[in-house]
Coordinates of C-alpha atoms in Angstrom, one line a residue:
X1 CA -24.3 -24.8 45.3
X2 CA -24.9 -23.0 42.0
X3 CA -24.7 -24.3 38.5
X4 CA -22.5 -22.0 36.3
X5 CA -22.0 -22.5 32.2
X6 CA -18.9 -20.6 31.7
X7 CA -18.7 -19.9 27.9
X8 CA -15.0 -19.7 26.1
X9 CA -11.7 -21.2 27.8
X10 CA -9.8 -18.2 27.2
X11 CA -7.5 -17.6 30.8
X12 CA -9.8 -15.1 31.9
X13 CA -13.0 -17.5 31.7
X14 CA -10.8 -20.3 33.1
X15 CA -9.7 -17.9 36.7
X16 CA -13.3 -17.5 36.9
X17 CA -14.2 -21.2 36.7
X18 CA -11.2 -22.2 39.1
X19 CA -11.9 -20.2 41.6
X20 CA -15.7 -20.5 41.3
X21 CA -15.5 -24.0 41.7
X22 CA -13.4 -23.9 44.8
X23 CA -16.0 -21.9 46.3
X24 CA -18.3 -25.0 46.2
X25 CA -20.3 -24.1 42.7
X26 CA -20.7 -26.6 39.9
X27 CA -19.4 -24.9 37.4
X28 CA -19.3 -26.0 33.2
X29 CA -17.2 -24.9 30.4
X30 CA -18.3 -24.7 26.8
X31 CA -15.2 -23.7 24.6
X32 CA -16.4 -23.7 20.5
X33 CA -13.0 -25.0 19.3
X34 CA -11.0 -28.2 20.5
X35 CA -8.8 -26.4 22.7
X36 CA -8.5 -24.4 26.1
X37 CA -6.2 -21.1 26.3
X38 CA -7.8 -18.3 24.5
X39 CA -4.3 -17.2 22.6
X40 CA -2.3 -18.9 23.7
X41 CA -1.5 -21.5 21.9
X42 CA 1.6 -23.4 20.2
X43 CA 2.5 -24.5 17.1
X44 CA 4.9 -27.7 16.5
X45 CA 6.9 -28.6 13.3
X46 CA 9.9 -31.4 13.0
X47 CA 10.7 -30.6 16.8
X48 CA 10.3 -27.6 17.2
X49 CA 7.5 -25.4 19.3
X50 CA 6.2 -21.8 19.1
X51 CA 4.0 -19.8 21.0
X52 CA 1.6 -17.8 18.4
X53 CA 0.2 -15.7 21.3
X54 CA 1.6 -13.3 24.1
X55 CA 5.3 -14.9 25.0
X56 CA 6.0 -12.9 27.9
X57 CA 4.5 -12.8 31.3
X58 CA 4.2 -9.7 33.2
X59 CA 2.7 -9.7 37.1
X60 CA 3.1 -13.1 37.4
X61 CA 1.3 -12.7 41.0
X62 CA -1.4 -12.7 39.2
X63 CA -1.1 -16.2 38.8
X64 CA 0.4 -16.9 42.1
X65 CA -2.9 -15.5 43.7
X66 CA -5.2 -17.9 41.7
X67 CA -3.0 -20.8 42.3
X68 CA -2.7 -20.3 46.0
X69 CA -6.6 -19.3 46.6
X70 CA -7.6 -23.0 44.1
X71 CA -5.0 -25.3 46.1
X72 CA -2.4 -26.3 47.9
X73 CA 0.0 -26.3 45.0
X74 CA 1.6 -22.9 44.1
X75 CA 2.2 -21.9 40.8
X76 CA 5.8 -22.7 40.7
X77 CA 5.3 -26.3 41.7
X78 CA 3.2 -26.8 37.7
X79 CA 5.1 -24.5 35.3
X80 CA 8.6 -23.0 35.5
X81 CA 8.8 -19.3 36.0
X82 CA 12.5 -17.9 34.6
X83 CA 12.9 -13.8 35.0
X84 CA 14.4 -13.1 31.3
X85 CA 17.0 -10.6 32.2
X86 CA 18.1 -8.9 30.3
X87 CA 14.5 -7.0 30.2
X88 CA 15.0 -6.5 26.6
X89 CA 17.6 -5.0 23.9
X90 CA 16.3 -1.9 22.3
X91 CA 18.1 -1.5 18.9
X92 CA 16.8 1.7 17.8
X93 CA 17.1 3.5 14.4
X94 CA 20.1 5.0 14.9
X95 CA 21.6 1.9 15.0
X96 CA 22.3 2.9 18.8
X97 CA 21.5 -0.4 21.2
X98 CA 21.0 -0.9 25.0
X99 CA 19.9 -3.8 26.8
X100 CA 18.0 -2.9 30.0
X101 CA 18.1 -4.8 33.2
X102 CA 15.3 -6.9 34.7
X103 CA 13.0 -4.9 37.6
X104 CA 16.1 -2.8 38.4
X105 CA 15.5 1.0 38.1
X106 CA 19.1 1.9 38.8
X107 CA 20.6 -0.6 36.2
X108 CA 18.2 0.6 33.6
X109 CA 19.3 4.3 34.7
X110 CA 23.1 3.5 34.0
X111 CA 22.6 1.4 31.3
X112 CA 20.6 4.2 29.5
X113 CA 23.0 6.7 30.4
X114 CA 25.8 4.0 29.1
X115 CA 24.0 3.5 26.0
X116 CA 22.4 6.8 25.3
X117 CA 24.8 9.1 27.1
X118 CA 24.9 11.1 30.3
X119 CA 21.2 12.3 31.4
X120 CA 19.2 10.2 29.2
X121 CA 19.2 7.6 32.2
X122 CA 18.2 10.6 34.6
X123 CA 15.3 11.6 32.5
X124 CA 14.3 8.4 32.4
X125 CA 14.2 7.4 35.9
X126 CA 12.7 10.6 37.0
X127 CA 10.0 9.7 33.9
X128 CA 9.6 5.9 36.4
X129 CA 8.9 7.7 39.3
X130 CA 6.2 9.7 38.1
X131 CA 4.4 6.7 36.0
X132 CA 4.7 5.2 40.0
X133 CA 2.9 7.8 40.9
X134 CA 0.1 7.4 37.9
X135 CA 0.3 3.0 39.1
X136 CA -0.3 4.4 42.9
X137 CA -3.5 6.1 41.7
X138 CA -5.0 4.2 39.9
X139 CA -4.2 0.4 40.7
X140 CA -7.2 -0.9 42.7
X141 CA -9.8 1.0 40.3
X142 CA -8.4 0.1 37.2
X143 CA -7.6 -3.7 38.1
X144 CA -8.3 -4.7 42.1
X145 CA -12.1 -3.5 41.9
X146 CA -14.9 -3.9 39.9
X147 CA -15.7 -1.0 37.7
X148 CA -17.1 2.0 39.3
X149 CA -20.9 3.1 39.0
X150 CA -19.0 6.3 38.7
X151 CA -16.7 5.6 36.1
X152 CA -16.1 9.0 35.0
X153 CA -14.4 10.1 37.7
X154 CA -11.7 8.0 36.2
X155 CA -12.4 8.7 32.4
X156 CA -11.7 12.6 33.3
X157 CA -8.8 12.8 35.6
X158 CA -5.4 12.1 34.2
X159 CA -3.2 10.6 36.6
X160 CA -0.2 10.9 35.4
X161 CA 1.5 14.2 37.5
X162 CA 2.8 15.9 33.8
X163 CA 6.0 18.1 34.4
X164 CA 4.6 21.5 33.4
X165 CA 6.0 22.6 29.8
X166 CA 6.3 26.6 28.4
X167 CA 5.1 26.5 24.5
X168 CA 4.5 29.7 22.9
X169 CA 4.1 31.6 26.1
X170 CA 2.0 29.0 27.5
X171 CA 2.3 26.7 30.1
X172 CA 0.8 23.2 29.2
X173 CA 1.2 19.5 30.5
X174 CA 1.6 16.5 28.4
X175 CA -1.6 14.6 28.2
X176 CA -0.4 11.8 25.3
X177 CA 2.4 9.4 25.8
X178 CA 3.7 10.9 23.0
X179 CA 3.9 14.5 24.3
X180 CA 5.5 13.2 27.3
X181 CA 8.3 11.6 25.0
X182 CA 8.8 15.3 23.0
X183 CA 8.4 17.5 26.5
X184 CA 10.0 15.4 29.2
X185 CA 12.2 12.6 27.8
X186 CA 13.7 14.9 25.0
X187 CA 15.3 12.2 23.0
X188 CA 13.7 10.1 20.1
X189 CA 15.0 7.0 21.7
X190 CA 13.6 7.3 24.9
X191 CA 10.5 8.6 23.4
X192 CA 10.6 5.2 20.6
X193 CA 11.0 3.2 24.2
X194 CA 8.1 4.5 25.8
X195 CA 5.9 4.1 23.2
X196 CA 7.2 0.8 22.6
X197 CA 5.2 -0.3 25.1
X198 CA 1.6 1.4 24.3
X199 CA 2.4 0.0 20.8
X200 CA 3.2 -3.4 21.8
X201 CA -1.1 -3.5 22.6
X202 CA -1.9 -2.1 19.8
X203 CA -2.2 1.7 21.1
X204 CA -1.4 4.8 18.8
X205 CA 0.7 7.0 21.2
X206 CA -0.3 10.1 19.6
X207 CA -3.7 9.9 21.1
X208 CA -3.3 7.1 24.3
X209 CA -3.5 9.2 27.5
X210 CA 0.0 9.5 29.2
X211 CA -1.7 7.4 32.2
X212 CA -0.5 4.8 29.7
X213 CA 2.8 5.7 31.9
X214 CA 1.8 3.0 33.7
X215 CA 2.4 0.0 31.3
X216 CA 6.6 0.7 31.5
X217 CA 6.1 1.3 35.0
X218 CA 4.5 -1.9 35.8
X219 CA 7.8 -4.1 33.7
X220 CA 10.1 -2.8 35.2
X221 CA 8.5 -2.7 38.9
X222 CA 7.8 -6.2 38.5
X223 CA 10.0 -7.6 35.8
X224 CA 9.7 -9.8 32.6
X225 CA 8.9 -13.6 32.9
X226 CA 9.2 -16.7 30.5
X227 CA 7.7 -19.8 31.3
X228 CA 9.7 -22.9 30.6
X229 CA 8.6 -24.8 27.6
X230 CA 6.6 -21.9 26.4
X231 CA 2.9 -19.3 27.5
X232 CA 1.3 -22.6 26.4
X233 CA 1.9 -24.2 29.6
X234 CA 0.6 -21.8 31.9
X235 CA -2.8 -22.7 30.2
X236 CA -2.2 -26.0 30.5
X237 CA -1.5 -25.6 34.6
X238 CA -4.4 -23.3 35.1
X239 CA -6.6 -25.9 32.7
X240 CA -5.1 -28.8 35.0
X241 CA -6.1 -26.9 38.2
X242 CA -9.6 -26.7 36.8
X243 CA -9.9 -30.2 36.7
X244 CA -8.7 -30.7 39.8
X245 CA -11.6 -29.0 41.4
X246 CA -14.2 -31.0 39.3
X247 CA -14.5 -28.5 36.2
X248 CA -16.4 -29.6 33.7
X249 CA -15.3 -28.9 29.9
X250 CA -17.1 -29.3 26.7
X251 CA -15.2 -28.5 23.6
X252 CA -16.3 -28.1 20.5
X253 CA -19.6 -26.9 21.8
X254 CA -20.8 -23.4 20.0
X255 CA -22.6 -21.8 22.0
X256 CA -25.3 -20.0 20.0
X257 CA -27.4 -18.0 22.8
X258 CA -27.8 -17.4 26.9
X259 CA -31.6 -18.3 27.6
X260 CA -33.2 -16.0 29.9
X261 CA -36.4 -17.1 32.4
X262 CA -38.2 -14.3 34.2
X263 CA -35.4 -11.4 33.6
X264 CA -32.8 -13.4 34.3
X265 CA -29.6 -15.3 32.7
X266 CA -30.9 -19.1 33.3
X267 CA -28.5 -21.4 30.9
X268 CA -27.2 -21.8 27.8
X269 CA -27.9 -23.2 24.2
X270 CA -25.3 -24.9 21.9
X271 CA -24.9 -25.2 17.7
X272 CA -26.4 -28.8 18.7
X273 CA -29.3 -28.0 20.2
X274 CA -28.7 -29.1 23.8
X275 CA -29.5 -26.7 26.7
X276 CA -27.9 -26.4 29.5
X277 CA -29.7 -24.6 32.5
X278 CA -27.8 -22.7 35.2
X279 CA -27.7 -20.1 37.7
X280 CA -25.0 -17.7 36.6
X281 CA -23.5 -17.5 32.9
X282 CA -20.4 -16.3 32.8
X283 CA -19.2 -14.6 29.4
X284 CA -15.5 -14.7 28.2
X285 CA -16.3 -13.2 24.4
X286 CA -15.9 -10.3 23.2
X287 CA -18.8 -8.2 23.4
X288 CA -20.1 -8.2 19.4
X289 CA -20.2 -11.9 19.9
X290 CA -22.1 -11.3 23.6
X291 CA -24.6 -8.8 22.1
X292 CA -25.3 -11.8 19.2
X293 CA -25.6 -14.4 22.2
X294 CA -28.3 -12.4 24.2
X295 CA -30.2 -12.0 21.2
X296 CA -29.3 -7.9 21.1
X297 CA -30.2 -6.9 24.4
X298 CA -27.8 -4.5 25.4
X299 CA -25.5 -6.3 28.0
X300 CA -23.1 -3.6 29.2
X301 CA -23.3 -2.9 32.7
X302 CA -25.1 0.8 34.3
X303 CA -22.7 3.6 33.4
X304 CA -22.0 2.4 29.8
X305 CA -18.8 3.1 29.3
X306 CA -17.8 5.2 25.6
X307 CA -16.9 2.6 22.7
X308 CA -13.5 1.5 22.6
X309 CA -11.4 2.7 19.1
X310 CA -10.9 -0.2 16.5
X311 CA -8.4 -2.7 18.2
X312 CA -5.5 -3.5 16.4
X313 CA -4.0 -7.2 15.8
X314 CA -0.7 -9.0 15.6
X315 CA 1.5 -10.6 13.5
X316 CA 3.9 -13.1 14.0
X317 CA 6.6 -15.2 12.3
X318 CA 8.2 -18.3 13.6
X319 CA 11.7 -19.6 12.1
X320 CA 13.3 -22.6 12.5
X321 CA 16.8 -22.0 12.7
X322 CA 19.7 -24.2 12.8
X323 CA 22.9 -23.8 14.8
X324 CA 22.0 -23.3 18.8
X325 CA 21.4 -19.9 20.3
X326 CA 24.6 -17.8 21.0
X327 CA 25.5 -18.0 24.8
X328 CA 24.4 -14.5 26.4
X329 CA 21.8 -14.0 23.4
X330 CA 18.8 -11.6 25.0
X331 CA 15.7 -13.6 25.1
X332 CA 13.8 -10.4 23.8
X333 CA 14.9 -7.4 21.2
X334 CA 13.0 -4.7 20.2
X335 CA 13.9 -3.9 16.8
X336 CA 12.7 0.1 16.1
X337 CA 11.0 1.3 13.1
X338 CA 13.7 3.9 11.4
X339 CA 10.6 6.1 10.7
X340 CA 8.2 6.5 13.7
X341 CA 5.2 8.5 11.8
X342 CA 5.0 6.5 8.8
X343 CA 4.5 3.5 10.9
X344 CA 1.8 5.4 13.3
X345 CA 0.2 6.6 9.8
X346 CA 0.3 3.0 8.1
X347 CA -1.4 1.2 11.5
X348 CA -3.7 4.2 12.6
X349 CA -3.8 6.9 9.9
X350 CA -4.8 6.5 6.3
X351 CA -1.1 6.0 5.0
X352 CA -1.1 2.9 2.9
X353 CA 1.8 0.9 1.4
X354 CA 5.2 -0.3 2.5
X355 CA 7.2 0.2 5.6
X356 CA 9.9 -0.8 7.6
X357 CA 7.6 -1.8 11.5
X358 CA 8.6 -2.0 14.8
X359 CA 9.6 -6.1 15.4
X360 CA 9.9 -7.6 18.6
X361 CA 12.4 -10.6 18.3
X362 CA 11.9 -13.5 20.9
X363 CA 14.8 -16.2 21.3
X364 CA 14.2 -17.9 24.5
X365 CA 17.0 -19.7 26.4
X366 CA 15.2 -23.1 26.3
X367 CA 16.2 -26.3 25.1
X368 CA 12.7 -27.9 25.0
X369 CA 11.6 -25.8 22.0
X370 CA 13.6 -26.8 19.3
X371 CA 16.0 -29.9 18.0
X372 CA 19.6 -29.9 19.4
X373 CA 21.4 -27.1 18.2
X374 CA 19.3 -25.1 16.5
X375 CA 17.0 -22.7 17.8
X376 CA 13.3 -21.2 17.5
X377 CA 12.7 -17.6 17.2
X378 CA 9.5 -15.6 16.9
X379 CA 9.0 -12.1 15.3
X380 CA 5.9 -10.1 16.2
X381 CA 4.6 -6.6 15.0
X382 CA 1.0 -4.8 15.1
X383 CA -1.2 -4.6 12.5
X384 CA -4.1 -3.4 11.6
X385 CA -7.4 -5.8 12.8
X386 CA -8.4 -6.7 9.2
X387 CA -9.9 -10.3 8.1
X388 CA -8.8 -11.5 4.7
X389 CA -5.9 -9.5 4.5
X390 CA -2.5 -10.9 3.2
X391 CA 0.6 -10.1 5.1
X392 CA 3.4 -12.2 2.9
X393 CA 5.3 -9.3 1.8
X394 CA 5.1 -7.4 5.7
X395 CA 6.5 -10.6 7.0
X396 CA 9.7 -10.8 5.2
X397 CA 10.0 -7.4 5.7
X398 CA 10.3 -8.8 9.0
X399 CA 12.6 -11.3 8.7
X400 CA 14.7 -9.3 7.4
X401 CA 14.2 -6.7 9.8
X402 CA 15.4 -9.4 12.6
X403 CA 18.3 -9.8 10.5
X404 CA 19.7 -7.0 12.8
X405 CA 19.3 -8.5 15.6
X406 CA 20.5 -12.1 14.6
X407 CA 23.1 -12.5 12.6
X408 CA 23.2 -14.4 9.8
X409 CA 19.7 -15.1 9.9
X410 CA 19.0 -15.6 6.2
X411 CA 21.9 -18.4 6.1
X412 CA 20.5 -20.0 9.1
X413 CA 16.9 -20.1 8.1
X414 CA 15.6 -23.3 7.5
X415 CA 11.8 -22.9 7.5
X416 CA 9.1 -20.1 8.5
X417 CA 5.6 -20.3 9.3
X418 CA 3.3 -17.0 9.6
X419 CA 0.4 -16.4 11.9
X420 CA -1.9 -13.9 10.7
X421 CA -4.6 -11.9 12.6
X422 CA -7.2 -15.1 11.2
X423 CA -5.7 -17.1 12.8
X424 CA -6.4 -15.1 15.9
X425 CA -9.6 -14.8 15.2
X426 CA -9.7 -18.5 15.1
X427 CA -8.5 -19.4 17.9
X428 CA -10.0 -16.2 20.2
X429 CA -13.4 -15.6 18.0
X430 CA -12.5 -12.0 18.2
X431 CA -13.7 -10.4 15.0
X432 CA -10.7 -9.3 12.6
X433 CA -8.1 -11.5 15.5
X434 CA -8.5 -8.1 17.6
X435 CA -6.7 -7.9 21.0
X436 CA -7.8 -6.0 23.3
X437 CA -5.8 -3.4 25.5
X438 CA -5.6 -3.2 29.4
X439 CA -7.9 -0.5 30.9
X440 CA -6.1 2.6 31.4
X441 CA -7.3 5.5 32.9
X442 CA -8.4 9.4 31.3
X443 CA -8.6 9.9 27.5
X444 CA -12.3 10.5 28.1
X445 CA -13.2 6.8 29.2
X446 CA -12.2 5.4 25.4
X447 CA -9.9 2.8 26.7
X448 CA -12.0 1.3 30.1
X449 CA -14.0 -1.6 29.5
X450 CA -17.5 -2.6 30.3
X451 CA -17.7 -4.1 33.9
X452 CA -18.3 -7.3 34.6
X453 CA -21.6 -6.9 35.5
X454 CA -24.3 -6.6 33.0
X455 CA -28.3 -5.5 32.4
X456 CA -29.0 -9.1 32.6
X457 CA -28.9 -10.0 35.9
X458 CA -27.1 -13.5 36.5
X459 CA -24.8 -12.8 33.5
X460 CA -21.1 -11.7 34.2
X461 CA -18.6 -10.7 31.7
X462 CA -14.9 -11.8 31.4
X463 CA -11.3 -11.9 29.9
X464 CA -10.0 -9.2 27.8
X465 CA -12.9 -7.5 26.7
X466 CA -14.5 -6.8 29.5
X467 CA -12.9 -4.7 32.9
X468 CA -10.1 -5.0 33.6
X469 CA -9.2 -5.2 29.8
X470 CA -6.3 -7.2 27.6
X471 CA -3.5 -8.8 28.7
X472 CA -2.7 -11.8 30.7
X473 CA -2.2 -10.1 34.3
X474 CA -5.5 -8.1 33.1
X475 CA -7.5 -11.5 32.3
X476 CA -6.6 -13.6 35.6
X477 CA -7.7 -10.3 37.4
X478 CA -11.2 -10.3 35.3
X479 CA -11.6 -13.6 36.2
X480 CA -10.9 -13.2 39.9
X481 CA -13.5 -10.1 39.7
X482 CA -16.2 -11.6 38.2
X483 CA -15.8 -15.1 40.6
X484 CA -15.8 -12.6 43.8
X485 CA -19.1 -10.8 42.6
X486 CA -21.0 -14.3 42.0
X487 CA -19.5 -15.8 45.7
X488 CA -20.2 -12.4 47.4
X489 CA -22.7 -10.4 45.2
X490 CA -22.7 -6.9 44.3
X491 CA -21.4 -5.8 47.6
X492 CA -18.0 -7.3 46.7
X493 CA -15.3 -4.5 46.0
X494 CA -12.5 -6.4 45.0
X495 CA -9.5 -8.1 47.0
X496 CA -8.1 -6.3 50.1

């Protein structure tokens, strides 16, 4: 039996300690602030509850994996899984709207043609098959396996099988989600859908490599899901299932460094002082805050992957609405920026000032997060990672914004609260409240992460900022990496 310190309880950290400890280790977790759940966390006012972090769940196998390999109790018998269908409404700047089915290719084919008219479905669906194609190739490297010693392989081969395009005499293929929207989809509303989904992580879809194809792909392959009372309690299952197999937590404890003894990770050392000795130290920051831990010793694993680009953050706005929500109400909508470039120019370029974002409005069917009729909504959009910054005026730009997609907002509002990219930083300690994207294949390497493994032996890496990358699917899978190559040791190559 080894002694593990696990530092953060972020989900990714907390996979890795669940499934560490079911494999008979003793493992410790030291979280800085009072709290487990990385970002996901709630906020609660005069009855009614928010989540301030992702809202939507994506590959909830994920989840169903860890649950089943920790325990006898599956996933659906501590949290309530719901499949939000409608997918989501796209209202787009047009003013045209479609709402697209749940994990159904041919009901989001009609409803786009519906919506968008005759072969805008087609072009669409034929777009699915393709990013299928891009999943097919890269699934297990990108989020079944650690990362390859030989990571270039998947830094310089796009897998996305680009329809070949003739521009001025020349034959080229898209290699940007964007030039797949202008050379395949040929429609700006298609095109604001697929980016949509690139800029919902923060990615600028001028320059993200079309194996980004892959993010719509995996939605509506394996559909949309809301857990009952809010993201917040799926921390709170996976945090119960940790102390069911004899976690141990310490919160409020800073860890300010990993000790090493003869070359190796041996423990760490809190803000207080105390020391704690172990075999393995598992990492779940981000890897500024890792490289500050280990006293600058570079901890990226062999085959340094290239520098990510500059992470972007989120905003979001939670109102308090009275009157209940409409019967038939989508849970999500997409509200599209009426000027694509300007927004792409004010969140990546050097464009500064006003404009009209890209807001995704949440209203979940669920009681249990606000008083009897009256209902809770939450508006996100990205923004630049910036501490310090003020963002009063973008978010009633957003509220108004929503207005389009629930009416009579203004008249309803009762109270609103912002969370800003601090407050990320808070609660994640990620520097600016930076997320981090999922690991996507081409584009030169830019967007893989650093594996798992690092220089120092005994000291593993987890949760978004490390391989896989961002996103809850991604940090369960990080977490079930990293516990594998502890149990098993470098031999392990990921689930079969």
């Amino acid at each position: 039996m080894a002694r593990i310190a696990v530092i953060g309880a972020g989900m990714g950290a907390l996979a890795a300690a669940a499934r560490l400890a079911v494999a008979g280790h003793r493992v410790a977790v030291y979280e800085r602030t009072d709290t487990y759940g990385g970002a996901l966390r709630r906020f609660e006012r005069d009855g009614f509850s928010f989540d301030t972090g992702p809202a939507l769940l994506p590959l909830p196998a994920v989840y169903r994996d860890l649950f089943v390999k920790t325990g006898k109790e599956p996933l659906e018998s501590c949290v309530e899984l719901v499949q939000v269908d409608p997918s989501a409404r796209h209202v787009f700047a047009d003013g045209t709207e479609v709402s697209l089915p749940n994990a159904s290719r041919a009901g989001v084919v009609a409803a786009l043609d519906e919506g968008l008219g005759a072969g805008a479905g087609q072009r669409w669906g034929d777009f699915l098959v393709r990013a299928r194609e891009a999943w097919d190739r890269t699934r297990r490297p990108l989020l079944e396996e650690p990362l390859w010693p030989n990571w270039q392989v998947l830094a310089e081969r796009e897998p996305y099988p680009s329809v070949p395009h003739k521009r001025l005499l020349r034959t080229r293929r898209a290699g940007t989600l964007a030039e797949i929207g202008a050379w395949e989809l040929r429609d700006p509303r298609l095109t604001a859908l697929l980016e949509s989904h690139a800029l919902g992580y923060g990615l600028d879809p001028r320059v993200t490599p079309a194996s980004a194809a892959v993010l719509p792909y995996m939605e509506h392959a394996f559909g949309t899901w809301y857990v009952r009372g809010g993201l917040r309690e799926l921390a709170r299952a996976v945090h119960e299932r940790c102390l069911a197999r004899k976690v141990e937590f310490h919160f409020g404890a800073d860890v300010t460094g990993v000790l090493e003894k003869d070359g190796r990770a041996s423990g760490v050392e809190c803000a207080d002082g105390s020391v704690a000795e172990a075999d393995f130290v598992v990492a779940g920051v981000a890897p500024g805050a890792l490289a500050r831990l280990t006293a600058g010793t570079v901890v990226r694993g062999d085959g340094e992957v290239p520098p990510q680009p500059a992470a972007a953050s989120r905003l979001t706005v939670l109102l308090a609405l009275r009157g209940a929500r409409p019967e038939g109400t989508a849970h999500r909508t997409v509200v599209h920026a009426p000027d694509r470039e300007a927004e792409l120019e004010a969140l990546f370029g050097t464009a500064a000032g006003a404009y009209r974002p890209t807001v995704t409005v949440l209203r979940p069917d669920d009681p249990g997060t606000a008083p009897a009729d009256h209902e809770a909504v939450t508006l996100t959009t990205v923004v630049p990672a910036r501490p310090g910054r003020s963002h009063d005026d973008l978010a009633d730009h957003m509220i108004n914004i929503a207005a389009r997609a629930v009416p009579g907002l203004r008249d309803r509002l009762l109270w609103h609260e912002v969370s800003t990219p601090d407050d990320i930083a808070d609660a994640t300690g990620a520097e600016g409240g930076a997320v981090p994207v999922p690991a996507l294949a081409a584009g030169g390497g830019r967007l893989l992460h650093p594996a798992n493994g690092t220089r120092v032996p005994g000291l593993y890496a987890v949760g978004g900022w490390a391989h896989p990358g961002g996103g809850l699917p991604h940090a369960g899978m990080s977490g079930a990496l990293v516990a594998g190559l502890i149990v098993e040791g470098p031999e392990f190559r990921g689930s079969q």
